[in-house]
C-alpha cells in the first residue's frame, strides 16, 4: 500500500512538472500610455521569470523558465514607443529568453497575472519612459512583484498649487474612466467591454464640461491602458482636481439587474484611510503638508489625527452632496438601482482632500442596458445629467478664487435647491452654521417641530440670501 501511494504521488509530481514545462507564450499585446509602454505576453500556464537591462545597445532581457513560444512576436504596433523589436530564443534547460530592443532608455517593471473572465495567465512588462514618474507601489493581489506607475502628461501640473490671487481659476474636475488596458472590466452581451463604454462616456463628459466657462475637465485615463487604483487619485491631485468622478458600468449575476447608481466612500473606508495616512509619515507630509489645505507634518500625532479626520469628514460630506445631485439628475433620464447615494470602501474614493464619487451608469450585464450604453444618444443623455449635477453642486459651493465663485459673490448665480443626508455627528445647529442659514429657516424648510434629526434623513437646505436681496 505504501509503495502504491508513493508511486501515485510520484506520478502526480511528474504530471505537475510536465504541465509546468509546457507553458508557452501564445501571443503578445501592447498598450501605449502617456509615459509608459505596457507589453502583455499571453501564456498557456504559469511561469517564473527574471528581468534585467543591457546597454550598448539598450535592451530589456526577460528569462522565462520552462517555456516556449507558439505565437508571433513581431506584429506589434511599435510606432510612438521606445521599442524597436521583440525577439525570442530557447536556452539550455528548457528556458526561454525574450529580448526587447529599444531606441531609448526605459525603466522596466514586471509581474504575472492569474486568469480572468477574458484572458488566461499573463506576463506583464511595463517600460517607463526616462524622466517619467515611475514610482513603484503595492502590487495587485494577483500580481508579483511590482506594479506600474500612473501615466502623467508632462503638460499637467506636478502639484496642486493655488492660483494667483489676481486670476480667477477654473474649477477642475478629474474624470476617471474605470478599468482599461489589460483590465476590461465587466463584459456584457456580445462581448461589449466596460472599459470601452466608460472611456467613451468620459470623453463626452470632458467635452461638455470644457464647453462651459469657469470649468476644466481632465481625463485620468486618456486611452486604452491600465492605471492602478490608488494612482488614479494621485493623478487627479496632480491635475489640481476640485472633484474626482469615476465612471463605471455595473455587472451582476442576474441579467435582470438594472439601473444607475452613485457611490461615495463609506464611513469605515474613511476611518481606515485616515489611519493609513497617519501611519505613513511620508504620505501625510506629501498629501496635507504639500498640496492640501491643512499642514500636518509639524503636528503631533493626536492633533494630526483630529485635523485629518475633520478634512476627511468635510470631504465625505461634499461627496455625498454632489453624489445626490448627480443621482437625482440621472434619475430623470434612466432608471435608478437605488434612490440614494450608496457608500462603499472603493479605493478610488479614498482621497481625504478631494470630494470623490463613483458613478455606475447602468448594468452592462443587462442586455437592454448594454445596448443603450453603447449608443451615442444615451451616452450623451447620461453626460448631460451628470454635468447638471456637477454644475448644481459647484454653483452652491464654488471653491474660493474660482470664476464661478466670483459670479456667486457678484450675485450673478442664484443658489439652487440643496439637500443634505444626515450622518453620524450632525446636528441641526451645526448644519445651519455650515450652510449659512438660520436655524428657524432650516426647521421651516423641513417642516420640523423640533431639532431632532435621524441618520440617513434627507434635509432640504434653503438658499442663503444673496447680496442686494431683501
Short mmCIF file of C-alpha atoms in Angstrom, two decimals:
data_model
loop_
_atom_site.label_atom_id
_atom_site.label_comp_id
_atom_site.label_asym_id
_atom_site.label_seq_id
_atom_site.Cartn_x
_atom_site.Cartn_y
_atom_site.Cartn_z
CA UNK A 1 0.00 0.00 0.00
CA UNK A 2 2.83 2.35 0.87
CA UNK A 3 4.57 1.58 -2.43
CA UNK A 4 1.36 2.25 -4.37
CA UNK A 5 0.82 5.58 -2.58
CA UNK A 6 4.43 6.55 -3.27
CA UNK A 7 4.07 5.71 -6.97
CA UNK A 8 0.84 7.71 -7.16
CA UNK A 9 2.47 10.73 -5.52
CA UNK A 10 5.44 10.49 -7.88
CA UNK A 11 3.13 10.33 -10.87
CA UNK A 12 1.30 13.46 -9.69
CA UNK A 13 4.62 15.27 -9.26
CA UNK A 14 5.75 14.27 -12.74
CA UNK A 15 2.47 15.36 -14.29
CA UNK A 16 2.72 18.69 -12.46
CA UNK A 17 6.27 19.20 -13.71
CA UNK A 18 5.21 18.37 -17.25
CA UNK A 19 2.27 20.78 -17.00
CA UNK A 20 4.68 23.49 -15.84
CA UNK A 21 7.14 22.69 -18.60
CA UNK A 22 4.64 23.07 -21.44
CA UNK A 23 3.74 26.71 -20.66
CA UNK A 24 4.05 28.65 -23.90
CA UNK A 25 3.87 32.27 -24.97
CA UNK A 26 0.85 32.26 -27.26
CA UNK A 27 0.88 35.92 -28.22
CA UNK A 28 1.75 39.44 -27.15
CA UNK A 29 -0.24 42.67 -26.92
CA UNK A 30 0.89 46.27 -26.48
CA UNK A 31 -0.61 49.43 -24.96
CA UNK A 32 0.94 52.88 -25.06
CA UNK A 33 0.21 55.31 -22.18
CA UNK A 34 1.40 58.93 -21.90
CA UNK A 35 4.60 57.96 -20.07
CA UNK A 36 4.97 54.20 -20.38
CA UNK A 37 4.52 51.22 -22.67
CA UNK A 38 2.89 48.00 -21.49
CA UNK A 39 3.60 44.61 -23.06
CA UNK A 40 1.37 41.67 -22.14
CA UNK A 41 2.52 38.16 -23.03
CA UNK A 42 -0.37 35.67 -23.12
CA UNK A 43 0.65 32.34 -21.58
CA UNK A 44 -0.74 28.83 -21.67
CA UNK A 45 0.11 28.40 -17.98
CA UNK A 46 2.01 29.94 -15.04
CA UNK A 47 5.70 30.80 -15.41
CA UNK A 48 8.60 32.15 -13.40
CA UNK A 49 10.63 34.99 -14.89
CA UNK A 50 13.54 37.35 -14.33
CA UNK A 51 14.04 40.78 -15.92
CA UNK A 52 17.25 42.77 -16.37
CA UNK A 53 18.59 45.51 -18.65
CA UNK A 54 21.58 45.67 -21.00
CA UNK A 55 23.22 48.70 -22.60
CA UNK A 56 25.08 49.48 -25.83
CA UNK A 57 22.60 48.96 -27.37
CA UNK A 58 19.74 49.42 -24.87
CA UNK A 59 17.57 46.35 -24.45
CA UNK A 60 15.45 44.52 -21.87
CA UNK A 61 16.07 40.82 -21.30
CA UNK A 62 13.40 38.54 -19.81
CA UNK A 63 14.36 34.99 -18.91
CA UNK A 64 11.31 32.74 -18.60
CA UNK A 65 11.79 29.30 -17.06
CA UNK A 66 10.27 26.19 -18.63
CA UNK A 67 8.54 27.93 -21.53
CA UNK A 68 8.39 28.09 -25.29
CA UNK A 69 6.89 30.30 -27.98
CA UNK A 70 3.91 29.44 -30.15
CA UNK A 71 2.55 32.86 -31.12
CA UNK A 72 4.03 35.61 -33.27
CA UNK A 73 6.01 38.34 -31.51
CA UNK A 74 6.78 40.56 -34.49
CA UNK A 75 3.36 42.04 -35.30
CA UNK A 76 3.16 44.76 -32.66
CA UNK A 77 2.25 48.42 -33.35
CA UNK A 78 5.60 49.90 -32.29
CA UNK A 79 5.07 53.45 -33.56
CA UNK A 80 5.38 56.10 -30.82
CA UNK A 81 7.03 53.61 -28.47
CA UNK A 82 10.67 53.13 -27.41
CA UNK A 83 10.52 49.51 -28.66
CA UNK A 84 12.13 48.64 -31.99
CA UNK A 85 11.56 44.89 -31.86
CA UNK A 86 10.79 41.82 -29.73
CA UNK A 87 12.60 38.53 -30.28
CA UNK A 88 12.88 35.19 -28.51
CA UNK A 89 15.24 32.23 -28.33
CA UNK A 90 15.36 28.93 -26.44
CA UNK A 91 18.02 28.47 -23.79
CA UNK A 92 19.61 25.35 -22.40
CA UNK A 93 17.50 23.62 -19.77
CA UNK A 94 14.12 24.29 -21.43
CA UNK A 95 14.23 28.05 -20.69
CA UNK A 96 13.23 30.93 -22.92
CA UNK A 97 14.95 34.30 -23.36
CA UNK A 98 12.93 37.29 -24.59
CA UNK A 99 14.80 40.37 -25.79
CA UNK A 100 13.12 43.76 -26.21
CA UNK A 101 15.23 46.04 -28.41
CA UNK A 102 14.97 49.73 -27.54
CA UNK A 103 15.57 53.10 -29.14
CA UNK A 104 15.59 54.94 -25.78
CA UNK A 105 16.37 54.26 -22.14
CA UNK A 106 13.47 52.93 -20.06
CA UNK A 107 12.84 51.58 -16.56
CA UNK A 108 11.19 48.13 -16.55
CA UNK A 109 8.66 46.74 -14.08
CA UNK A 110 7.13 43.27 -14.43
CA UNK A 111 4.59 40.95 -12.82
CA UNK A 112 2.37 37.99 -13.65
CA UNK A 113 -1.43 37.85 -13.61
CA UNK A 114 -3.83 35.00 -12.97
CA UNK A 115 -6.60 34.21 -15.49
CA UNK A 116 -9.74 36.35 -15.53
CA UNK A 117 -13.01 36.22 -17.48
CA UNK A 118 -11.32 37.32 -20.71
CA UNK A 119 -7.65 36.27 -20.55
CA UNK A 120 -5.57 33.37 -19.27
CA UNK A 121 -2.20 33.56 -17.50
CA UNK A 122 -0.20 36.64 -18.44
CA UNK A 123 3.26 38.14 -18.03
CA UNK A 124 3.09 41.95 -17.91
CA UNK A 125 6.12 44.14 -18.61
CA UNK A 126 5.83 47.92 -18.14
CA UNK A 127 8.52 50.14 -19.66
CA UNK A 128 8.56 53.63 -18.14
CA UNK A 129 9.99 56.45 -20.24
CA UNK A 130 13.07 58.20 -18.91
CA UNK A 131 12.04 61.04 -16.60
CA UNK A 132 8.54 59.69 -16.00
CA UNK A 133 7.08 59.30 -12.53
CA UNK A 134 7.75 55.58 -12.26
CA UNK A 135 7.08 55.13 -8.56
CA UNK A 136 6.67 51.50 -7.56
CA UNK A 137 3.63 50.80 -5.39
CA UNK A 138 1.99 47.83 -3.76
CA UNK A 139 1.27 45.17 -6.45
CA UNK A 140 -2.26 43.97 -7.16
CA UNK A 141 -3.46 40.94 -5.23
CA UNK A 142 -2.82 38.64 -8.19
CA UNK A 143 0.49 40.15 -9.25
CA UNK A 144 4.18 39.71 -8.46
CA UNK A 145 6.35 41.61 -7.69
CA UNK A 146 5.76 45.16 -8.93
CA UNK A 147 3.10 47.38 -10.41
CA UNK A 148 3.12 50.29 -12.89
CA UNK A 149 3.10 53.97 -12.15
CA UNK A 150 0.36 56.31 -13.39
CA UNK A 151 0.59 57.88 -16.83
CA UNK A 152 1.02 61.60 -16.22
CA UNK A 153 1.12 64.11 -19.03
CA UNK A 154 4.16 66.40 -18.85
CA UNK A 155 1.84 69.30 -19.62
CA UNK A 156 -0.14 68.81 -16.40
CA UNK A 157 0.87 70.50 -13.13
CA UNK A 158 3.08 68.46 -10.85
CA UNK A 159 1.46 69.75 -7.65
CA UNK A 160 -1.83 71.25 -6.61
CA UNK A 161 -0.87 74.91 -6.22
CA UNK A 162 -3.28 77.78 -5.58
CA UNK A 163 -3.94 80.11 -8.49
CA UNK A 164 -2.51 83.65 -8.41
CA UNK A 165 -4.78 85.99 -6.45
CA UNK A 166 -5.29 88.30 -9.45
CA UNK A 167 -6.67 85.49 -11.58
CA UNK A 168 -9.92 83.57 -11.31
CA UNK A 169 -9.08 79.95 -11.88
CA UNK A 170 -11.24 77.25 -13.36
CA UNK A 171 -12.93 74.58 -11.28
CA UNK A 172 -11.13 71.33 -12.18
CA UNK A 173 -12.99 68.03 -12.49
CA UNK A 174 -10.93 64.85 -12.84
CA UNK A 175 -12.83 62.20 -14.82
CA UNK A 176 -11.65 58.64 -14.28
CA UNK A 177 -12.75 56.08 -16.86
CA UNK A 178 -12.68 52.80 -14.95
CA UNK A 179 -10.51 49.80 -15.84
CA UNK A 180 -8.53 49.93 -19.12
CA UNK A 181 -5.83 48.05 -20.97
CA UNK A 182 -5.34 44.59 -19.52
CA UNK A 183 -8.37 45.10 -17.25
CA UNK A 184 -11.53 45.05 -19.42
CA UNK A 185 -13.93 45.49 -16.51
CA UNK A 186 -17.31 43.83 -16.81
CA UNK A 187 -18.14 42.12 -20.11
CA UNK A 188 -21.70 42.25 -21.35
CA UNK A 189 -23.66 40.51 -24.10
CA UNK A 190 -21.94 40.24 -27.49
CA UNK A 191 -18.61 40.99 -25.82
CA UNK A 192 -19.22 44.67 -25.02
CA UNK A 193 -16.50 45.75 -22.59
CA UNK A 194 -16.95 48.14 -19.70
CA UNK A 195 -13.57 49.81 -20.28
CA UNK A 196 -14.61 50.91 -23.79
CA UNK A 197 -18.07 52.19 -22.83
CA UNK A 198 -16.89 54.23 -19.86
CA UNK A 199 -13.99 55.80 -21.78
CA UNK A 200 -16.43 56.96 -24.44
CA UNK A 201 -18.77 58.44 -21.81
CA UNK A 202 -15.82 60.07 -20.01
CA UNK A 203 -14.59 61.79 -23.16
CA UNK A 204 -18.10 63.12 -23.89
CA UNK A 205 -18.36 64.39 -20.31
CA UNK A 206 -15.00 66.13 -20.64
CA UNK A 207 -16.17 67.91 -23.79
CA UNK A 208 -19.43 69.01 -22.16
CA UNK A 209 -17.68 70.41 -19.07
CA UNK A 210 -14.96 72.17 -21.07
CA UNK A 211 -17.63 73.92 -23.16
CA UNK A 212 -18.72 75.89 -20.08
CA UNK A 213 -16.68 78.88 -18.93
CA UNK A 214 -15.17 78.52 -15.49
CA UNK A 215 -14.75 74.73 -15.62
CA UNK A 216 -11.97 72.46 -16.86
CA UNK A 217 -12.21 68.67 -17.10
CA UNK A 218 -9.14 66.43 -17.14
CA UNK A 219 -9.19 62.75 -18.07
CA UNK A 220 -7.31 60.45 -15.72
CA UNK A 221 -7.13 57.78 -18.42
CA UNK A 222 -7.00 59.15 -21.97
CA UNK A 223 -6.72 55.83 -23.81
CA UNK A 224 -6.85 52.07 -23.51
CA UNK A 225 -4.24 51.39 -20.84
CA UNK A 226 -4.27 50.35 -17.19
CA UNK A 227 -3.71 52.58 -14.15
CA UNK A 228 -3.53 51.20 -10.58
CA UNK A 229 -6.44 52.35 -8.42
CA UNK A 230 -4.55 54.46 -5.89
CA UNK A 231 -2.53 56.09 -8.65
CA UNK A 232 -5.75 57.37 -10.23
CA UNK A 233 -6.36 59.68 -7.27
CA UNK A 234 -2.72 60.75 -7.34
CA UNK A 235 -3.13 61.81 -10.97
CA UNK A 236 -6.27 63.74 -10.04
CA UNK A 237 -4.34 65.53 -7.30
CA UNK A 238 -1.56 66.48 -9.74
CA UNK A 239 -4.24 67.86 -12.05
CA UNK A 240 -5.41 70.12 -9.21
CA UNK A 241 -8.85 68.48 -9.09
CA UNK A 242 -11.69 70.00 -7.09
CA UNK A 243 -13.81 66.91 -7.79
CA UNK A 244 -12.96 63.31 -8.73
CA UNK A 245 -15.60 61.33 -10.59
CA UNK A 246 -15.03 57.70 -11.59
CA UNK A 247 -17.22 56.33 -14.40
CA UNK A 248 -18.19 52.64 -14.46
CA UNK A 249 -20.83 50.23 -15.79
CA UNK A 250 -22.06 47.68 -13.27
CA UNK A 251 -22.48 43.90 -13.61
CA UNK A 252 -24.47 41.33 -11.67
CA UNK A 253 -25.01 37.56 -11.78
CA UNK A 254 -28.66 38.19 -12.61
CA UNK A 255 -29.08 39.69 -16.08
CA UNK A 256 -32.34 41.28 -14.90
CA UNK A 257 -30.49 43.70 -12.58
CA UNK A 258 -30.76 47.26 -13.91
CA UNK A 259 -30.40 50.91 -13.05
CA UNK A 260 -27.76 53.57 -12.43
CA UNK A 261 -26.07 54.12 -9.06
CA UNK A 262 -23.78 56.64 -7.39
CA UNK A 263 -21.33 55.74 -4.63
CA UNK A 264 -19.41 57.77 -2.07
CA UNK A 265 -16.88 56.49 0.43
CA UNK A 266 -18.22 54.54 3.40
CA UNK A 267 -17.61 55.68 6.97
CA UNK A 268 -15.49 52.57 7.55
CA UNK A 269 -13.44 53.29 4.44
CA UNK A 270 -12.86 56.86 5.60
CA UNK A 271 -11.71 55.68 9.03
CA UNK A 272 -9.27 53.14 7.61
CA UNK A 273 -7.87 55.64 5.14
CA UNK A 274 -7.30 58.22 7.87
CA UNK A 275 -5.35 55.60 9.82
CA UNK A 276 -3.31 54.70 6.74
CA UNK A 277 -2.27 58.30 6.13
CA UNK A 278 -1.36 58.84 9.76
CA UNK A 279 0.71 55.64 9.79
CA UNK A 280 2.73 56.78 6.77
CA UNK A 281 4.56 59.98 7.69
CA UNK A 282 5.89 60.46 4.17
CA UNK A 283 2.41 60.28 2.63
CA UNK A 284 1.00 62.50 5.37
CA UNK A 285 3.53 65.23 4.67
CA UNK A 286 3.13 64.98 0.90
CA UNK A 287 -0.67 64.99 0.89
CA UNK A 288 -1.61 67.54 3.52
CA UNK A 289 1.63 69.42 4.05
CA UNK A 290 2.39 69.78 0.35
CA UNK A 291 -0.84 70.07 -1.60
CA UNK A 292 -3.82 70.10 0.73
CA UNK A 293 -5.38 72.82 2.86
CA UNK A 294 -4.11 71.65 6.26
CA UNK A 295 -0.46 71.29 7.21
CA UNK A 296 0.12 68.16 9.31
CA UNK A 297 3.83 67.43 9.16
CA UNK A 298 4.58 69.79 12.07
CA UNK A 299 1.76 68.48 14.30
CA UNK A 300 1.84 65.76 16.94
CA UNK A 301 0.04 62.52 16.12
CA UNK A 302 -3.13 63.29 18.10
CA UNK A 303 -3.64 66.76 16.61
CA UNK A 304 -2.75 65.50 13.13
CA UNK A 305 -5.36 62.77 13.55
CA UNK A 306 -8.05 65.29 14.52
CA UNK A 307 -7.23 67.63 11.60
CA UNK A 308 -7.09 64.81 9.08
CA UNK A 309 -10.36 63.38 10.38
CA UNK A 310 -12.02 66.77 10.01
CA UNK A 311 -10.69 67.05 6.46
CA UNK A 312 -11.99 63.57 5.60
CA UNK A 313 -15.38 64.32 7.19
CA UNK A 314 -15.81 67.54 5.21
CA UNK A 315 -14.71 65.84 2.00
CA UNK A 316 -17.14 62.96 2.55
CA UNK A 317 -19.98 65.38 3.24
CA UNK A 318 -19.26 67.16 -0.06
CA UNK A 319 -19.04 63.79 -1.84
CA UNK A 320 -22.49 62.79 -0.60
CA UNK A 321 -23.84 66.21 -1.60
CA UNK A 322 -22.56 66.17 -5.17
CA UNK A 323 -23.38 62.46 -5.46
CA UNK A 324 -27.03 63.02 -4.60
CA UNK A 325 -27.29 65.83 -7.14
CA UNK A 326 -25.76 63.68 -9.87
CA UNK A 327 -28.02 60.75 -8.96
CA UNK A 328 -31.16 62.91 -8.94
CA UNK A 329 -30.36 64.25 -12.40
CA UNK A 330 -29.56 60.79 -13.75
CA UNK A 331 -32.95 59.61 -12.47
CA UNK A 332 -34.65 61.88 -14.98
CA UNK A 333 -33.18 60.01 -17.97
CA UNK A 334 -32.54 56.43 -16.78
CA UNK A 335 -33.89 54.09 -14.07
CA UNK A 336 -32.03 54.13 -10.76
CA UNK A 337 -30.83 51.00 -8.99
CA UNK A 338 -31.09 52.74 -5.59
CA UNK A 339 -32.75 56.11 -4.84
CA UNK A 340 -29.96 57.32 -2.56
CA UNK A 341 -26.19 57.59 -2.81
CA UNK A 342 -24.67 54.31 -1.67
CA UNK A 343 -21.45 54.10 0.34
CA UNK A 344 -18.63 51.60 -0.04
CA UNK A 345 -14.89 51.37 0.55
CA UNK A 346 -13.83 51.77 -3.08
CA UNK A 347 -10.13 52.58 -3.35
CA UNK A 348 -10.62 55.41 -5.86
CA UNK A 349 -12.88 57.26 -3.40
CA UNK A 350 -10.33 57.41 -0.57
CA UNK A 351 -8.90 60.89 -1.13
CA UNK A 352 -9.00 62.93 2.10
CA UNK A 353 -8.88 66.27 0.29
CA UNK A 354 -10.88 65.81 -2.94
CA UNK A 355 -14.66 65.13 -2.99
CA UNK A 356 -14.99 61.85 -4.89
CA UNK A 357 -17.88 59.84 -6.34
CA UNK A 358 -18.18 56.68 -8.41
CA UNK A 359 -20.98 56.60 -11.00
CA UNK A 360 -22.34 53.26 -12.20
CA UNK A 361 -24.02 54.30 -15.46
CA UNK A 362 -26.06 51.08 -15.68
CA UNK A 363 -25.75 47.30 -15.70
CA UNK A 364 -23.70 46.17 -18.67
CA UNK A 365 -24.72 42.61 -17.78
CA UNK A 366 -28.33 43.52 -18.62
CA UNK A 367 -28.85 43.04 -22.40
CA UNK A 368 -31.21 46.03 -22.67
CA UNK A 369 -28.98 48.40 -20.72
CA UNK A 370 -25.86 47.13 -22.52
CA UNK A 371 -27.43 48.09 -25.86
CA UNK A 372 -28.33 51.55 -24.57
CA UNK A 373 -24.90 52.13 -23.04
CA UNK A 374 -23.29 51.63 -26.44
CA UNK A 375 -25.42 54.27 -28.20
CA UNK A 376 -24.14 57.82 -28.58
CA UNK A 377 -27.59 59.26 -27.78
CA UNK A 378 -27.86 57.51 -24.40
CA UNK A 379 -24.26 58.30 -23.53
CA UNK A 380 -24.93 61.96 -24.30
CA UNK A 381 -28.07 61.93 -22.14
CA UNK A 382 -26.06 60.44 -19.25
CA UNK A 383 -23.41 63.11 -19.75
CA UNK A 384 -25.99 65.91 -19.60
CA UNK A 385 -27.43 64.57 -16.36
CA UNK A 386 -24.03 64.09 -14.70
CA UNK A 387 -22.92 67.52 -15.86
CA UNK A 388 -26.08 69.12 -14.44
CA UNK A 389 -25.44 67.57 -11.03
CA UNK A 390 -21.84 68.77 -11.02
CA UNK A 391 -22.88 72.28 -12.04
CA UNK A 392 -25.54 72.47 -9.31
CA UNK A 393 -23.03 71.43 -6.67
CA UNK A 394 -20.41 74.00 -7.62
CA UNK A 395 -22.92 76.81 -8.06
CA UNK A 396 -23.84 76.24 -4.42
CA UNK A 397 -20.31 75.72 -3.12
CA UNK A 398 -17.72 77.10 -5.55
CA UNK A 399 -14.08 76.88 -4.40
CA UNK A 400 -12.65 80.28 -3.40
CA UNK A 401 -10.70 82.07 -6.10
CA UNK A 402 -12.60 80.49 -8.99
CA UNK A 403 -14.54 82.22 -11.75
CA UNK A 404 -17.74 80.56 -10.55
CA UNK A 405 -17.12 81.88 -7.03
CA UNK A 406 -16.78 85.40 -8.44
CA UNK A 407 -20.16 85.03 -10.13
CA UNK A 408 -21.70 83.94 -6.83
CA UNK A 409 -20.07 86.82 -4.97
CA UNK A 410 -21.42 89.27 -7.56
CA UNK A 411 -24.93 87.82 -7.18
CA UNK A 412 -24.98 86.57 -10.77
CA UNK A 413 -25.64 82.94 -9.77
CA UNK A 414 -28.59 82.17 -7.55
CA UNK A 415 -28.05 79.04 -5.48
CA UNK A 416 -30.41 76.21 -6.37
CA UNK A 417 -32.12 73.77 -4.04
CA UNK A 418 -29.75 71.86 -1.78
CA UNK A 419 -30.01 68.59 0.10
CA UNK A 420 -28.04 67.10 2.96
CA UNK A 421 -28.11 63.46 4.04
CA UNK A 422 -27.76 63.33 7.83
CA UNK A 423 -24.67 61.49 9.06
CA UNK A 424 -23.40 60.49 12.49
CA UNK A 425 -22.34 63.61 14.43
CA UNK A 426 -24.62 66.01 12.54
CA UNK A 427 -26.94 68.35 14.42
CA UNK A 428 -29.42 70.88 13.12
CA UNK A 429 -27.46 73.75 14.67
CA UNK A 430 -24.18 72.62 13.08
CA UNK A 431 -25.85 72.21 9.67
CA UNK A 432 -27.39 75.69 9.91
CA UNK A 433 -23.93 77.09 10.61
CA UNK A 434 -22.29 75.04 7.81
CA UNK A 435 -24.80 76.14 5.15
CA UNK A 436 -25.04 79.74 6.44
CA UNK A 437 -28.79 79.69 7.09
CA UNK A 438 -30.70 80.37 10.29
CA UNK A 439 -31.97 77.58 12.49
CA UNK A 440 -35.66 78.67 12.12
CA UNK A 441 -35.27 78.71 8.30
CA UNK A 442 -33.85 75.19 8.38
CA UNK A 443 -36.73 73.97 10.55
CA UNK A 444 -39.34 75.59 8.27
CA UNK A 445 -37.78 74.16 5.09
CA UNK A 446 -38.14 70.65 6.51
CA UNK A 447 -41.40 71.02 8.49
CA UNK A 448 -39.58 70.20 11.73
CA UNK A 449 -41.27 70.88 15.07
CA UNK A 450 -38.00 70.45 16.97
CA UNK A 451 -34.29 69.95 16.33
CA UNK A 452 -34.36 66.13 16.28
CA UNK A 453 -32.90 64.61 13.10
CA UNK A 454 -32.09 60.99 12.20
CA UNK A 455 -29.10 59.42 10.48
CA UNK A 456 -29.98 58.82 6.81
CA UNK A 457 -32.64 61.54 6.78
CA UNK A 458 -32.51 63.91 3.80
CA UNK A 459 -32.86 67.59 4.68
CA UNK A 460 -33.68 70.41 2.28
CA UNK A 461 -31.27 73.30 2.74
CA UNK A 462 -32.80 76.73 1.99
CA UNK A 463 -30.77 79.11 -0.14
CA UNK A 464 -28.85 81.82 1.73
CA UNK A 465 -29.78 85.40 0.95
CA UNK A 466 -27.62 86.92 -1.79
CA UNK A 467 -26.10 90.39 -1.51
CA UNK A 468 -28.63 93.01 -2.50
CA UNK A 469 -31.68 90.83 -1.80
CA UNK A 470 -34.22 91.89 0.86
#
